[in-house]
Amino acid sequence: MLEFHGPPQDRAGAQGAHSRAAWRARRGNQRRSLTTTTGAYSGRPYDADTVPRRSRGEVPGSEVATLVQGRFKRDGSASAEPEPHGGTGPKAVGSSPQHAQNQGPASSGNAGGATTGGPAAPAPAAPKGPTGPGPRIALRNWRISTRLVSLLALPVVAATSLGALRINQSMDDIQQLDNMKLLTDMTKQATELAAALQEERDQSAGPLAHGGKATDFSVKGFREKTDRARNVFIDSSEEIDEASKDGNLKGVRDNLVQLAGDLGELEKIRNTAFKSERNSTQTVEGYHRLIVNLIDLSQDMAEATSNPDMIQRTRALASFSSAKEYASIQRAVLAAALPASNTSKGDLSENDRLYAESALASQKSELRSFKSIYGDVTASELLLPIEEGNSTIKATDEYAGRALASEFGLASVGKRSYRDWLDDSSTKIQQMKNIELTLLEEMEQKARELRSATERDAIVSGVVILIVLGVSLVGAFVVARSMIRSLRRLEETATKVAQERLPDLVKQLSESDPQDVDTSVESVGVHSRDEIGRVAAAFDDVHREAVRLAAEQALLRGNVNAMFTNLSRRSQGLIQRQLSLISELESREADPDQLSSLFKLDHLATRMRRNGENLLVLAGEEPGRRWTRPVPLVDVLRAAASEVEQYERIELASVPSTEVAGRVVNDLVHLLAELLENATSFSSPQTKVKVTGHALPDGRVLIEIHDTGIGLSPEDLAAINERLASPPTVDVSVSRRMGLFVVGRLSQRHGIRIQLRPSDSGGTTALVMLPVDVAQGGKKPQGKPGQPGAGGGGPAAAQAAAGAA
């Protein structure tokens, strides 16, 4: 087993040549048996006056990863001397502003967390103006699909609105035509009621004027027929009342209400019908007012439809119905004036004659108006049955004209009973009634045609609008889909390149020879000639340029690594020769003072070799030689302590009797030396750095390095542990934190877990967890799970191991 008891200057003067010889022998054996590497955590020295004490806090259980490189040389074991006023160890990371202001002279070797000399790079100027994306609702932050939908929604909504208005207008027209049909039915009911009143008035004029009673069959039958027609009319008016709730037929409803009140006067008219002698005008006029109201109602109902054609037809019907009413008045007046038999002449008062004569003139005027409204040609054809070809109607017209022409006209036409007159005049009235029914049927037919045409227009409009909207939406969807598909493919490819392809390629270039890496760039796959295609082509160019730059950078980094390796190899060769010469001088020197100086020179040369070997770590080189057999852990710890400048402050305690795998010995000594160097540099020279080991039940070994230094803040601990877990790429910043880089690389290489924690007694504790294949000399553990290790491992060790894991 190798032992190290410190430099000879402490005892050489007292023990003489024998002690010096023993020391040289032990020193030479050490240098020939184990060699160590460089890269010490040369942090700033502890200074209670200038360095503020850092706050202590727990750090999350992040695992610390690997370091770079170091070696146990077989012919030297002294470590490099730490730089007194700088640091590369973990505690130099994230130093406070006070550290930067109070630090000593700049280090010529590994700089710490502070600057390495020279002015700091100026911070980039902050961009002016708003640079963020802005609120999510801003138009520029809308997705392309949302913008396309919004862009297409405007004309689609406008077209839909216009189509909806057109369909709504058609539906309104249909509703009006439904109302028209209803009003046409009411017009028919009103016309039938008017005809029933005419029949009642005319047929009862003769009997009642000659003393007949209302109960007579000739009077009662017509009145019952009128009552039935009135009841049908009143019942039909309820449909108008129901349809008027939406306000469309409110005027018609008001007229119906007023007409219903007028029809209530019918009984009063009947009670006094033809009671006054030689004055039938009073009764005829009473019926006439009701009939005129019914005729006018049909016009009001037609105007409510707002259809010009229907209004024209209704006006024509009203004119013809008025002409028929005036013809009926003549029939009633003459029937009341003629006797019951052909044995005597009739007696027509002058008032009745003038009234009937006025009705005759009005009849002719209404027929002319009817022809003007309906059309002369079609009206003449329709009026042929009453104007030409019927001798009875012609004789009746001549009789009425002569009887009403003068005061004695009725006496001059001869004897005639009212029954004969009613029979002859009813022929004309019946023909006029037939024409009236024809006009009503034409109105109904026209209403049906208009409604069918409107329904057809509404359906056609709806279908056309739906087709247009469907074609627009399908076309818009096709166009939008083509754009969105290209944009989505561009987005997915760009994201994949930025997050996967390019980082993987850069990683391959950094870890392999650039010539062995496929640097071809896969195109986005959007080859259109529009703006999206041009953006995709530009992105392909950017991707190729990024790959080219990454390859050039990897090649440059490889060249730099080659220079580092070449320079390190040359420097190590010279330093090795220097160490051999120093060893030879030490073996021949007897003066204790000179021997002490030679040992100091030996130690400085060893540290110079470690600084040179840091270049190998930066270059990623593996150790040139490795131990083939396991080495006891205590020897590894002593070898690591011997590389530290203040090795006399390191105290080993409770080290388990386990062996370290030979392949890991060189790197582990280097790793532990870095941590010990950092612990001694950041703690008071009057304190000890304690190193303990614990063998865990599962075969792992936990090494704890405790110092009582200034400690670290939780933020600094978190940053250091993060860097230990993920060592950065070699760049300028690595030169400022070389010890941290080396520890991370070496631990990562062998699966060693490292974590820094605040110490309970102040300062910092470094936990080094050796895996089973390292701690057991490359063999599997022999003990059963749960059994303590040889070096002990109580609850505290188990708790620390759990935290480090």
PDB file of N, CA, C and O in Angstrom, residues 64-110:
ATOM      1  N   VAL A  64     -24.588  14.721 -10.696  1.00  0.00           N
ATOM      2  CA  VAL A  64     -23.491  15.379 -11.359  1.00  0.00           C
ATOM      3  C   VAL A  64     -22.847  14.404 -12.327  1.00  0.00           C
ATOM      4  O   VAL A  64     -22.710  13.244 -12.022  1.00  0.00           O
ATOM      5  N   ALA A  65     -22.520  14.835 -13.502  1.00  0.00           N
ATOM      6  CA  ALA A  65     -21.982  13.909 -14.493  1.00  0.00           C
ATOM      7  C   ALA A  65     -20.484  14.103 -14.671  1.00  0.00           C
ATOM      8  O   ALA A  65     -19.795  14.617 -13.809  1.00  0.00           O
ATOM      9  N   THR A  66     -19.973  13.781 -15.797  1.00  0.00           N
ATOM     10  CA  THR A  66     -18.571  13.364 -15.927  1.00  0.00           C
ATOM     11  C   THR A  66     -17.574  14.497 -16.129  1.00  0.00           C
ATOM     12  O   THR A  66     -17.949  15.617 -16.377  1.00  0.00           O
ATOM     13  N   LEU A  67     -16.305  14.135 -16.047  1.00  0.00           N
ATOM     14  CA  LEU A  67     -15.214  15.058 -16.291  1.00  0.00           C
ATOM     15  C   LEU A  67     -14.485  14.685 -17.576  1.00  0.00           C
ATOM     16  O   LEU A  67     -14.793  13.711 -18.185  1.00  0.00           O
ATOM     17  N   VAL A  68     -13.444  15.491 -17.854  1.00  0.00           N
ATOM     18  CA  VAL A  68     -12.778  15.212 -19.110  1.00  0.00           C
ATOM     19  C   VAL A  68     -11.656  14.194 -18.942  1.00  0.00           C
ATOM     20  O   VAL A  68     -11.887  13.026 -19.006  1.00  0.00           O
ATOM     21  N   GLN A  69     -10.550  14.534 -18.606  1.00  0.00           N
ATOM     22  CA  GLN A  69      -9.490  13.528 -18.710  1.00  0.00           C
ATOM     23  C   GLN A  69      -8.372  13.817 -17.723  1.00  0.00           C
ATOM     24  O   GLN A  69      -8.155  14.941 -17.320  1.00  0.00           O
ATOM     25  N   GLY A  70      -7.677  12.772 -17.333  1.00  0.00           N
ATOM     26  CA  GLY A  70      -6.515  12.886 -16.475  1.00  0.00           C
ATOM     27  C   GLY A  70      -5.854  11.524 -16.365  1.00  0.00           C
ATOM     28  O   GLY A  70      -6.475  10.528 -16.645  1.00  0.00           O
ATOM     29  N   ARG A  71      -4.658  11.459 -15.922  1.00  0.00           N
ATOM     30  CA  ARG A  71      -3.948  10.183 -15.910  1.00  0.00           C
ATOM     31  C   ARG A  71      -3.174  10.004 -14.611  1.00  0.00           C
ATOM     32  O   ARG A  71      -2.714  10.979 -13.997  1.00  0.00           O
ATOM     33  N   PHE A  72      -3.024   8.741 -14.191  1.00  0.00           N
ATOM     34  CA  PHE A  72      -2.028   8.347 -13.199  1.00  0.00           C
ATOM     35  C   PHE A  72      -0.790   7.909 -13.973  1.00  0.00           C
ATOM     36  O   PHE A  72      -0.792   6.838 -14.562  1.00  0.00           O
ATOM     37  N   LYS A  73       0.227   8.770 -14.028  1.00  0.00           N
ATOM     38  CA  LYS A  73       1.488   8.361 -14.645  1.00  0.00           C
ATOM     39  C   LYS A  73       2.254   7.469 -13.660  1.00  0.00           C
ATOM     40  O   LYS A  73       2.149   7.627 -12.441  1.00  0.00           O
ATOM     41  N   ARG A  74       2.987   6.568 -14.187  1.00  0.00           N
ATOM     42  CA  ARG A  74       3.750   5.641 -13.333  1.00  0.00           C
ATOM     43  C   ARG A  74       5.026   6.280 -12.765  1.00  0.00           C
ATOM     44  O   ARG A  74       5.697   5.694 -11.953  1.00  0.00           O
ATOM     45  N   ASP A  75       5.310   7.492 -13.221  1.00  0.00           N
ATOM     46  CA  ASP A  75       6.589   8.049 -12.775  1.00  0.00           C
ATOM     47  C   ASP A  75       6.431   9.434 -12.159  1.00  0.00           C
ATOM     48  O   ASP A  75       7.274  10.285 -12.301  1.00  0.00           O
ATOM     49  N   GLY A  76       5.358   9.733 -11.534  1.00  0.00           N
ATOM     50  CA  GLY A  76       5.177  11.017 -10.880  1.00  0.00           C
ATOM     51  C   GLY A  76       3.846  11.111 -10.223  1.00  0.00           C
ATOM     52  O   GLY A  76       2.881  10.545 -10.683  1.00  0.00           O
ATOM     53  N   SER A  77       3.762  11.785  -9.089  1.00  0.00           N
ATOM     54  CA  SER A  77       2.493  11.885  -8.382  1.00  0.00           C
ATOM     55  C   SER A  77       2.212  13.256  -7.825  1.00  0.00           C
ATOM     56  O   SER A  77       1.193  13.478  -7.214  1.00  0.00           O
ATOM     57  N   ALA A  78       3.082  14.210  -7.978  1.00  0.00           N
ATOM     58  CA  ALA A  78       2.826  15.538  -7.445  1.00  0.00           C
ATOM     59  C   ALA A  78       1.819  16.261  -8.293  1.00  0.00           C
ATOM     60  O   ALA A  78       1.797  16.116  -9.495  1.00  0.00           O
ATOM     61  N   SER A  79       0.986  17.023  -7.684  1.00  0.00           N
ATOM     62  CA  SER A  79      -0.058  17.753  -8.420  1.00  0.00           C
ATOM     63  C   SER A  79       0.402  19.147  -8.740  1.00  0.00           C
ATOM     64  O   SER A  79       1.348  19.669  -8.176  1.00  0.00           O
ATOM     65  N   ALA A  80      -0.336  19.756  -9.646  1.00  0.00           N
ATOM     66  CA  ALA A  80      -0.037  21.140 -10.016  1.00  0.00           C
ATOM     67  C   ALA A  80      -0.439  22.067  -8.901  1.00  0.00           C
ATOM     68  O   ALA A  80      -1.389  21.825  -8.182  1.00  0.00           O
ATOM     69  N   GLU A  81       0.235  23.147  -8.795  1.00  0.00           N
ATOM     70  CA  GLU A  81      -0.048  24.121  -7.731  1.00  0.00           C
ATOM     71  C   GLU A  81      -1.245  24.971  -8.115  1.00  0.00           C
ATOM     72  O   GLU A  81      -1.331  25.449  -9.245  1.00  0.00           O
ATOM     73  N   PRO A  82      -2.198  25.178  -7.227  1.00  0.00           N
ATOM     74  CA  PRO A  82      -3.356  26.007  -7.578  1.00  0.00           C
ATOM     75  C   PRO A  82      -2.971  27.453  -7.747  1.00  0.00           C
ATOM     76  O   PRO A  82      -2.067  27.951  -7.086  1.00  0.00           O
ATOM     77  N   GLU A  83      -3.660  28.109  -8.618  1.00  0.00           N
ATOM     78  CA  GLU A  83      -3.424  29.530  -8.805  1.00  0.00           C
ATOM     79  C   GLU A  83      -3.984  30.276  -7.601  1.00  0.00           C
ATOM     80  O   GLU A  83      -5.118  30.050  -7.190  1.00  0.00           O
ATOM     81  N   PRO A  84      -3.247  31.158  -7.033  1.00  0.00           N
ATOM     82  CA  PRO A  84      -3.672  31.749  -5.763  1.00  0.00           C
ATOM     83  C   PRO A  84      -4.832  32.692  -5.877  1.00  0.00           C
ATOM     84  O   PRO A  84      -5.523  32.894  -4.897  1.00  0.00           O
ATOM     85  N   HIS A  85      -5.083  33.327  -7.007  1.00  0.00           N
ATOM     86  CA  HIS A  85      -6.114  34.362  -7.062  1.00  0.00           C
ATOM     87  C   HIS A  85      -7.133  34.104  -8.150  1.00  0.00           C
ATOM     88  O   HIS A  85      -7.708  35.021  -8.683  1.00  0.00           O
ATOM     89  N   GLY A  86      -7.358  32.927  -8.547  1.00  0.00           N
ATOM     90  CA  GLY A  86      -8.385  32.606  -9.510  1.00  0.00           C
ATOM     91  C   GLY A  86      -8.905  31.251  -9.231  1.00  0.00           C
ATOM     92  O   GLY A  86      -8.421  30.558  -8.376  1.00  0.00           O
ATOM     93  N   GLY A  87      -9.899  30.799  -9.937  1.00  0.00           N
ATOM     94  CA  GLY A  87     -10.444  29.481  -9.679  1.00  0.00           C
ATOM     95  C   GLY A  87     -11.135  28.913 -10.874  1.00  0.00           C
ATOM     96  O   GLY A  87     -11.802  29.613 -11.600  1.00  0.00           O
ATOM     97  N   THR A  88     -10.966  27.628 -11.057  1.00  0.00           N
ATOM     98  CA  THR A  88     -11.705  26.931 -12.106  1.00  0.00           C
ATOM     99  C   THR A  88     -12.617  25.900 -11.526  1.00  0.00           C
ATOM    100  O   THR A  88     -13.285  25.186 -12.258  1.00  0.00           O
ATOM    101  N   GLY A  89     -12.632  25.736 -10.239  1.00  0.00           N
ATOM    102  CA  GLY A  89     -13.458  24.725  -9.611  1.00  0.00           C
ATOM    103  C   GLY A  89     -14.890  25.121  -9.531  1.00  0.00           C
ATOM    104  O   GLY A  89     -15.291  26.208  -9.912  1.00  0.00           O
ATOM    105  N   PRO A  90     -15.741  24.250  -9.031  1.00  0.00           N
ATOM    106  CA  PRO A  90     -17.168  24.542  -8.959  1.00  0.00           C
ATOM    107  C   PRO A  90     -17.494  25.771  -8.170  1.00  0.00           C
ATOM    108  O   PRO A  90     -18.425  26.482  -8.463  1.00  0.00           O
ATOM    109  N   LYS A  91     -16.725  26.043  -7.123  1.00  0.00           N
ATOM    110  CA  LYS A  91     -17.065  27.197  -6.304  1.00  0.00           C
ATOM    111  C   LYS A  91     -16.743  28.512  -6.990  1.00  0.00           C
ATOM    112  O   LYS A  91     -17.123  29.563  -6.504  1.00  0.00           O
ATOM    113  N   ALA A  92     -16.033  28.467  -8.078  1.00  0.00           N
ATOM    114  CA  ALA A  92     -15.753  29.688  -8.812  1.00  0.00           C
ATOM    115  C   ALA A  92     -16.860  30.064  -9.746  1.00  0.00           C
ATOM    116  O   ALA A  92     -16.830  31.086 -10.374  1.00  0.00           O
ATOM    117  N   VAL A  93     -17.876  29.222  -9.864  1.00  0.00           N
ATOM    118  CA  VAL A  93     -18.984  29.480 -10.788  1.00  0.00           C
ATOM    119  C   VAL A  93     -19.951  30.450 -10.156  1.00  0.00           C
ATOM    120  O   VAL A  93     -20.337  30.307  -9.008  1.00  0.00           O
ATOM    121  N   GLY A  94     -20.387  31.396 -10.938  1.00  0.00           N
ATOM    122  CA  GLY A  94     -21.424  32.310 -10.475  1.00  0.00           C
ATOM    123  C   GLY A  94     -20.987  33.146  -9.294  1.00  0.00           C
ATOM    124  O   GLY A  94     -21.738  33.324  -8.346  1.00  0.00           O
ATOM    125  N   SER A  95     -19.752  33.628  -9.261  1.00  0.00           N
ATOM    126  CA  SER A  95     -19.284  34.423  -8.142  1.00  0.00           C
ATOM    127  C   SER A  95     -20.036  35.722  -8.065  1.00  0.00           C
ATOM    128  O   SER A  95     -20.521  36.250  -9.040  1.00  0.00           O
ATOM    129  N   SER A  96     -20.141  36.248  -6.873  1.00  0.00           N
ATOM    130  CA  SER A  96     -20.914  37.456  -6.634  1.00  0.00           C
ATOM    131  C   SER A  96     -20.176  38.675  -7.121  1.00  0.00           C
ATOM    132  O   SER A  96     -18.989  38.643  -7.390  1.00  0.00           O
ATOM    133  N   PRO A  97     -20.831  39.821  -7.223  1.00  0.00           N
ATOM    134  CA  PRO A  97     -20.137  41.044  -7.637  1.00  0.00           C
ATOM    135  C   PRO A  97     -19.014  41.411  -6.697  1.00  0.00           C
ATOM    136  O   PRO A  97     -17.995  41.977  -7.118  1.00  0.00           O
ATOM    137  N   GLN A  98     -19.158  41.111  -5.398  1.00  0.00           N
ATOM    138  CA  GLN A  98     -18.086  41.425  -4.476  1.00  0.00           C
ATOM    139  C   GLN A  98     -16.816  40.673  -4.844  1.00  0.00           C
ATOM    140  O   GLN A  98     -15.700  41.173  -4.692  1.00  0.00           O
ATOM    141  N   HIS A  99     -16.981  39.423  -5.293  1.00  0.00           N
ATOM    142  CA  HIS A  99     -15.821  38.652  -5.725  1.00  0.00           C
ATOM    143  C   HIS A  99     -15.112  39.338  -6.879  1.00  0.00           C
ATOM    144  O   HIS A  99     -13.897  39.424  -6.927  1.00  0.00           O
ATOM    145  N   ALA A 100     -15.880  39.781  -7.833  1.00  0.00           N
ATOM    146  CA  ALA A 100     -15.286  40.427  -9.005  1.00  0.00           C
ATOM    147  C   ALA A 100     -14.576  41.708  -8.626  1.00  0.00           C
ATOM    148  O   ALA A 100     -13.556  42.073  -9.211  1.00  0.00           O
ATOM    149  N   GLN A 101     -15.100  42.427  -7.654  1.00  0.00           N
ATOM    150  CA  GLN A 101     -14.492  43.693  -7.276  1.00  0.00           C
ATOM    151  C   GLN A 101     -13.243  43.497  -6.435  1.00  0.00           C
ATOM    152  O   GLN A 101     -12.328  44.304  -6.462  1.00  0.00           O
ATOM    153  N   ASN A 102     -13.160  42.432  -5.642  1.00  0.00           N
ATOM    154  CA  ASN A 102     -12.091  42.253  -4.678  1.00  0.00           C
ATOM    155  C   ASN A 102     -11.075  41.193  -5.082  1.00  0.00           C
ATOM    156  O   ASN A 102     -10.259  40.793  -4.273  1.00  0.00           O
ATOM    157  N   GLN A 103     -11.180  40.654  -6.280  1.00  0.00           N
ATOM    158  CA  GLN A 103     -10.271  39.576  -6.612  1.00  0.00           C
ATOM    159  C   GLN A 103      -8.855  40.105  -6.798  1.00  0.00           C
ATOM    160  O   GLN A 103      -8.638  41.257  -7.127  1.00  0.00           O
ATOM    161  N   GLY A 104      -7.894  39.163  -6.608  1.00  0.00           N
ATOM    162  CA  GLY A 104      -6.481  39.522  -6.681  1.00  0.00           C
ATOM    163  C   GLY A 104      -5.985  39.528  -8.099  1.00  0.00           C
ATOM    164  O   GLY A 104      -6.744  39.628  -9.056  1.00  0.00           O
ATOM    165  N   PRO A 105      -4.696  39.401  -8.279  1.00  0.00           N
ATOM    166  CA  PRO A 105      -4.117  39.382  -9.634  1.00  0.00           C
ATOM    167  C   PRO A 105      -4.667  38.243 -10.451  1.00  0.00           C
ATOM    168  O   PRO A 105      -4.988  37.181  -9.949  1.00  0.00           O
ATOM    169  N   ALA A 106      -4.771  38.475 -11.740  1.00  0.00           N
ATOM    170  CA  ALA A 106      -5.322  37.456 -12.631  1.00  0.00           C
ATOM    171  C   ALA A 106      -4.393  36.282 -12.710  1.00  0.00           C
ATOM    172  O   ALA A 106      -3.182  36.391 -12.672  1.00  0.00           O
ATOM    173  N   SER A 107      -5.040  35.076 -12.857  1.00  0.00           N
ATOM    174  CA  SER A 107      -4.269  33.841 -12.949  1.00  0.00           C
ATOM    175  C   SER A 107      -3.691  33.702 -14.327  1.00  0.00           C
ATOM    176  O   SER A 107      -4.307  34.044 -15.322  1.00  0.00           O
ATOM    177  N   SER A 108      -2.536  33.138 -14.381  1.00  0.00           N
ATOM    178  CA  SER A 108      -1.929  32.843 -15.680  1.00  0.00           C
ATOM    179  C   SER A 108      -2.351  31.514 -16.206  1.00  0.00           C
ATOM    180  O   SER A 108      -2.122  31.194 -17.351  1.00  0.00           O
ATOM    181  N   GLY A 109      -3.017  30.714 -15.367  1.00  0.00           N
ATOM    182  CA  GLY A 109      -3.456  29.397 -15.784  1.00  0.00           C
ATOM    183  C   GLY A 109      -4.938  29.363 -15.920  1.00  0.00           C
ATOM    184  O   GLY A 109      -5.530  30.068 -16.691  1.00  0.00           O
ATOM    185  N   ASN A 110      -5.567  28.479 -15.125  1.00  0.00           N
ATOM    186  CA  ASN A 110      -6.999  28.270 -15.213  1.00  0.00           C
ATOM    187  C   ASN A 110      -7.711  29.369 -14.461  1.00  0.00           C
ATOM    188  O   ASN A 110      -7.598  29.501 -13.258  1.00  0.00           O
TER     189      ASN A 110
END
